[in-house]
Amino acid sequence: MTCITLLTTITRWQAQLMQQMLIAHDLATRMINLGAKGTASYLEVGILMVSVRSHNKSSKRRARDLYWHEYFR
């Protein structure tokens, strides 16, 4: 199974928002904690990565298009 990384951020709320948008479009996602940074508060927990698991190129393209549409209007 292949994955593409759509977002790397230090804020959990931003990673969760992107993950929920992808789930709403029927794309399987996972959030990976790449390391802690200082105290683990809700807004700044370290480095998080949102990846999309896809079986074909069309779902990868759909996830990438959704990301660009939401964050770079």
mmCIF file of C-alpha atoms in Angstrom:
data_model
loop_
_atom_site.group_PDB
_atom_site.id
_atom_site.type_symbol
_atom_site.label_atom_id
_atom_site.label_comp_id
_atom_site.label_asym_id
_atom_site.label_seq_id
_atom_site.Cartn_x
_atom_site.Cartn_y
_atom_site.Cartn_z
ATOM 1 C CA MET A 1 0.000 0.000 0.000
ATOM 2 C CA THR A 2 1.427 3.388 -0.956
ATOM 3 C CA CYS A 3 1.013 6.675 0.889
ATOM 4 C CA ILE A 4 1.534 10.285 -0.029
ATOM 5 C CA THR A 5 2.171 12.988 2.542
ATOM 6 C CA LEU A 6 -0.157 15.962 2.195
ATOM 7 C CA LEU A 7 0.578 17.996 5.276
ATOM 8 C CA THR A 8 3.309 18.378 7.882
ATOM 9 C CA THR A 9 2.466 20.701 10.764
ATOM 10 C CA ILE A 10 3.166 21.386 14.432
ATOM 11 C CA THR A 11 -0.476 22.007 15.320
ATOM 12 C CA ARG A 12 -2.729 19.029 16.020
ATOM 13 C CA TRP A 13 -5.950 20.920 15.174
ATOM 14 C CA GLN A 14 -4.711 21.640 11.641
ATOM 15 C CA ALA A 15 -3.762 17.996 11.071
ATOM 16 C CA GLN A 16 -7.119 16.811 12.456
ATOM 17 C CA LEU A 17 -9.030 19.277 10.263
ATOM 18 C CA MET A 18 -7.252 18.059 7.133
ATOM 19 C CA GLN A 19 -7.805 14.450 8.170
ATOM 20 C CA GLN A 20 -11.557 15.040 8.655
ATOM 21 C CA MET A 21 -11.858 16.709 5.236
ATOM 22 C CA LEU A 22 -10.160 13.740 3.581
ATOM 23 C CA ILE A 23 -12.350 11.242 5.451
ATOM 24 C CA ALA A 24 -15.432 13.160 4.281
ATOM 25 C CA HIS A 25 -14.254 12.542 0.700
ATOM 26 C CA ASP A 26 -13.837 8.788 1.344
ATOM 27 C CA LEU A 27 -10.044 8.856 1.406
ATOM 28 C CA ALA A 28 -8.278 6.680 3.977
ATOM 29 C CA THR A 29 -5.836 8.747 6.027
ATOM 30 C CA ARG A 30 -3.472 8.403 8.922
ATOM 31 C CA MET A 31 -1.877 10.944 11.224
ATOM 32 C CA ILE A 32 1.696 10.244 12.316
ATOM 33 C CA ASN A 33 3.414 11.964 15.235
ATOM 34 C CA LEU A 34 7.007 12.556 14.135
ATOM 35 C CA GLY A 35 8.267 13.875 17.469
ATOM 36 C CA ALA A 36 7.327 15.823 20.575
ATOM 37 C CA LYS A 37 8.242 19.454 21.063
ATOM 38 C CA GLY A 38 8.369 20.778 24.614
ATOM 39 C CA THR A 39 5.217 20.306 26.634
ATOM 40 C CA ALA A 40 2.404 18.448 24.919
ATOM 41 C CA SER A 41 -0.316 21.077 24.806
ATOM 42 C CA TYR A 42 -3.261 20.661 22.461
ATOM 43 C CA LEU A 43 -2.215 23.379 20.038
ATOM 44 C CA GLU A 44 1.481 22.557 19.789
ATOM 45 C CA VAL A 45 2.333 18.891 20.174
ATOM 46 C CA GLY A 46 5.335 18.479 17.916
ATOM 47 C CA ILE A 47 5.525 17.544 14.278
ATOM 48 C CA LEU A 48 2.518 15.747 12.796
ATOM 49 C CA MET A 49 2.135 14.345 9.314
ATOM 50 C CA VAL A 50 -1.120 13.558 7.499
ATOM 51 C CA SER A 51 -0.737 10.810 4.896
ATOM 52 C CA VAL A 52 -3.248 9.462 2.411
ATOM 53 C CA ARG A 53 -3.344 5.753 1.694
ATOM 54 C CA SER A 54 -4.413 5.132 -1.841
ATOM 55 C CA HIS A 55 -4.756 2.193 -4.164
ATOM 56 C CA ASN A 56 -4.597 4.077 -7.432
ATOM 57 C CA LYS A 57 -3.507 7.353 -8.970
ATOM 58 C CA SER A 58 -6.988 8.870 -9.105
ATOM 59 C CA SER A 59 -7.437 8.855 -5.317
ATOM 60 C CA LYS A 60 -3.947 10.362 -4.871
ATOM 61 C CA ARG A 61 -4.853 13.091 -7.353
ATOM 62 C CA ARG A 62 -8.212 13.695 -5.647
ATOM 63 C CA ALA A 63 -6.528 14.081 -2.231
ATOM 64 C CA ARG A 64 -3.906 16.451 -3.614
ATOM 65 C CA ASP A 65 -6.537 18.563 -5.393
ATOM 66 C CA LEU A 66 -8.643 18.769 -2.225
ATOM 67 C CA TYR A 67 -5.622 19.913 -0.206
ATOM 68 C CA TRP A 68 -4.691 22.648 -2.690
ATOM 69 C CA HIS A 69 -8.287 23.808 -2.997
ATOM 70 C CA GLU A 70 -8.791 24.148 0.774
ATOM 71 C CA TYR A 71 -5.471 25.778 1.701
ATOM 72 C CA PHE A 72 -4.532 27.846 -1.344
ATOM 73 C CA ARG A 73 -7.740 29.422 -2.616
#
